Coordinates of C-alpha atoms in Angstrom, one line a residue:
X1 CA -16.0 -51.6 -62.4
X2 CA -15.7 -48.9 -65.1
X3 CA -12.8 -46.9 -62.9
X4 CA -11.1 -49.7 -64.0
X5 CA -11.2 -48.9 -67.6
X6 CA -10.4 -45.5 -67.4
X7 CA -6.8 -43.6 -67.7
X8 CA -6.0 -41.6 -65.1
X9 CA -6.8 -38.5 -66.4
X10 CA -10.1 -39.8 -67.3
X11 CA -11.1 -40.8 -63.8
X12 CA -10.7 -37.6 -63.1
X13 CA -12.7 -36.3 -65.8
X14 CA -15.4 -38.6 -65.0
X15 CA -15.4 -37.6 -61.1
X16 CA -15.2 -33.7 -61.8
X17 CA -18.4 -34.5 -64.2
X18 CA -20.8 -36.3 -61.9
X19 CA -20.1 -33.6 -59.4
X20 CA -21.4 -31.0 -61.5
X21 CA -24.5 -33.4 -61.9
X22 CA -24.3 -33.8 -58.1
X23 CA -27.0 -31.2 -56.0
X24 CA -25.4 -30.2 -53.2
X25 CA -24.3 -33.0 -50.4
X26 CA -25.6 -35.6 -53.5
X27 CA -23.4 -38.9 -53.0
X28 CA -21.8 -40.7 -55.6
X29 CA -21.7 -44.5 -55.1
X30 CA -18.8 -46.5 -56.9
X31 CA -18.1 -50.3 -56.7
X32 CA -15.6 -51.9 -58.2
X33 CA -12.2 -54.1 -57.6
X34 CA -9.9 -52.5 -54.5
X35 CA -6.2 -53.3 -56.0
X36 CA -6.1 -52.6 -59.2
X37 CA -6.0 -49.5 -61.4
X38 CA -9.1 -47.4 -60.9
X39 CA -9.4 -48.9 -57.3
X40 CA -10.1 -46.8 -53.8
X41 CA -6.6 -45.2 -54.1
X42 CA -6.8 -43.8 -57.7
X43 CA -10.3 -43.0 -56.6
X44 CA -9.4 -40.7 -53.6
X45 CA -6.8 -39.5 -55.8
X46 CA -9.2 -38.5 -58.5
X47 CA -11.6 -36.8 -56.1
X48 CA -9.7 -34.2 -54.9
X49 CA -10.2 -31.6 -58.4
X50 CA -13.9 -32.4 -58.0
X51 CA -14.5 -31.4 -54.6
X52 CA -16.1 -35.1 -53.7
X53 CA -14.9 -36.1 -50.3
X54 CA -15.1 -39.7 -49.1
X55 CA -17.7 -40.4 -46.7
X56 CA -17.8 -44.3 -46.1
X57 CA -16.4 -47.3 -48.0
X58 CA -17.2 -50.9 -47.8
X59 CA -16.3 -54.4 -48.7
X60 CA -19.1 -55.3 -50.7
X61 CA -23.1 -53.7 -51.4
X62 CA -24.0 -54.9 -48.1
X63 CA -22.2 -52.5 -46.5
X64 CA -19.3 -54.9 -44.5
X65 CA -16.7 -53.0 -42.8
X66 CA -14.0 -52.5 -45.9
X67 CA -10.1 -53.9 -45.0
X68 CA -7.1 -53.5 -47.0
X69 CA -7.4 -57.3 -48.1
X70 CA -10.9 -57.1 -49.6
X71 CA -10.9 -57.7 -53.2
X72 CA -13.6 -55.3 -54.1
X73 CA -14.9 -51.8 -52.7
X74 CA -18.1 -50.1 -52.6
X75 CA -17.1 -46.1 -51.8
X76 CA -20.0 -43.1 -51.2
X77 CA -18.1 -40.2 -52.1
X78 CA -20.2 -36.8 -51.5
X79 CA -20.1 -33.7 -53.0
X80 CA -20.1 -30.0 -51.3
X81 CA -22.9 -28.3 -49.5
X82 CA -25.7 -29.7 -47.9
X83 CA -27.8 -32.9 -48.3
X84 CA -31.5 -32.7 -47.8
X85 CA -33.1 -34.8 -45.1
X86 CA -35.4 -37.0 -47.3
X87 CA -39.2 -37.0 -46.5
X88 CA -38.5 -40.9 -46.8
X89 CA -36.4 -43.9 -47.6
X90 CA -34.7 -43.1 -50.6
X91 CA -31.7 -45.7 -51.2
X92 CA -29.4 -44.3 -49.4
X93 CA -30.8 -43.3 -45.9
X94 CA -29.1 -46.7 -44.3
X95 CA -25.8 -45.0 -45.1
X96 CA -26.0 -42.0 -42.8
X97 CA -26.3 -43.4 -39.3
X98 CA -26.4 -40.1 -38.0
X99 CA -30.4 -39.6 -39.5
X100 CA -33.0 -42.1 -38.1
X101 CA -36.0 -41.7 -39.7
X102 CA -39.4 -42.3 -37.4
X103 CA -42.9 -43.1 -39.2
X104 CA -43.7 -40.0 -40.7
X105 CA -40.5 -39.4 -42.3
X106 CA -39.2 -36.7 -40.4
X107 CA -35.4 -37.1 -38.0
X108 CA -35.8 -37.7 -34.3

């Protein structure tokens, strides 16, 4: 919920940060309440100067499809470049349906 505490400018700040923390295709995962300052629309706003673009967003941590009447958002912004295909589970797998990882790790 810290978008929430943050000016605008400072949102900004914070996002053009993290994406010079980000590797290449690293994903940024922010929750917090949807209508209020700070919320998914200041987000994508704030975005744009870092070069993060939205990838997914959901009503809650269990990934539920996100509506405009939800009253808190979970959004996986990404930054630029490429994303690794992890040799394993590693948190965030389950959010790119496109990759389905068999036994050994590798993508079928």
């Amino acid at each position: 919920n810290v978008p929430a505490f943050l000016s605008p400018q400072g949102l900004i700040d914070a996002f053009l940060r993290v994406s010079e923390l980000l590797e290449g295709g690293g994903l940024l995962v922010v929750g917090t309440t949807a209508n209020v300052r700070g919320g998914p629309t200041d987000q994508d706003k704030a975005v744009a100067p870092a070069g993060l673009t939205l990838i997914g967003r959901y009503s809650d941590w269990h990934l539920s499809p996100f509506t405009v009447d939800n009253p808190w958002s979970v959004s996986v912004y990404a930054n630029q470049g490429k994303r690794a295909i992890p040799q394993g589970p590693d948190g965030v797998f389950i959010l790119n349906r496109d990759i389905i990882l068999d036994g050994t790790g590798t993508s079928d």
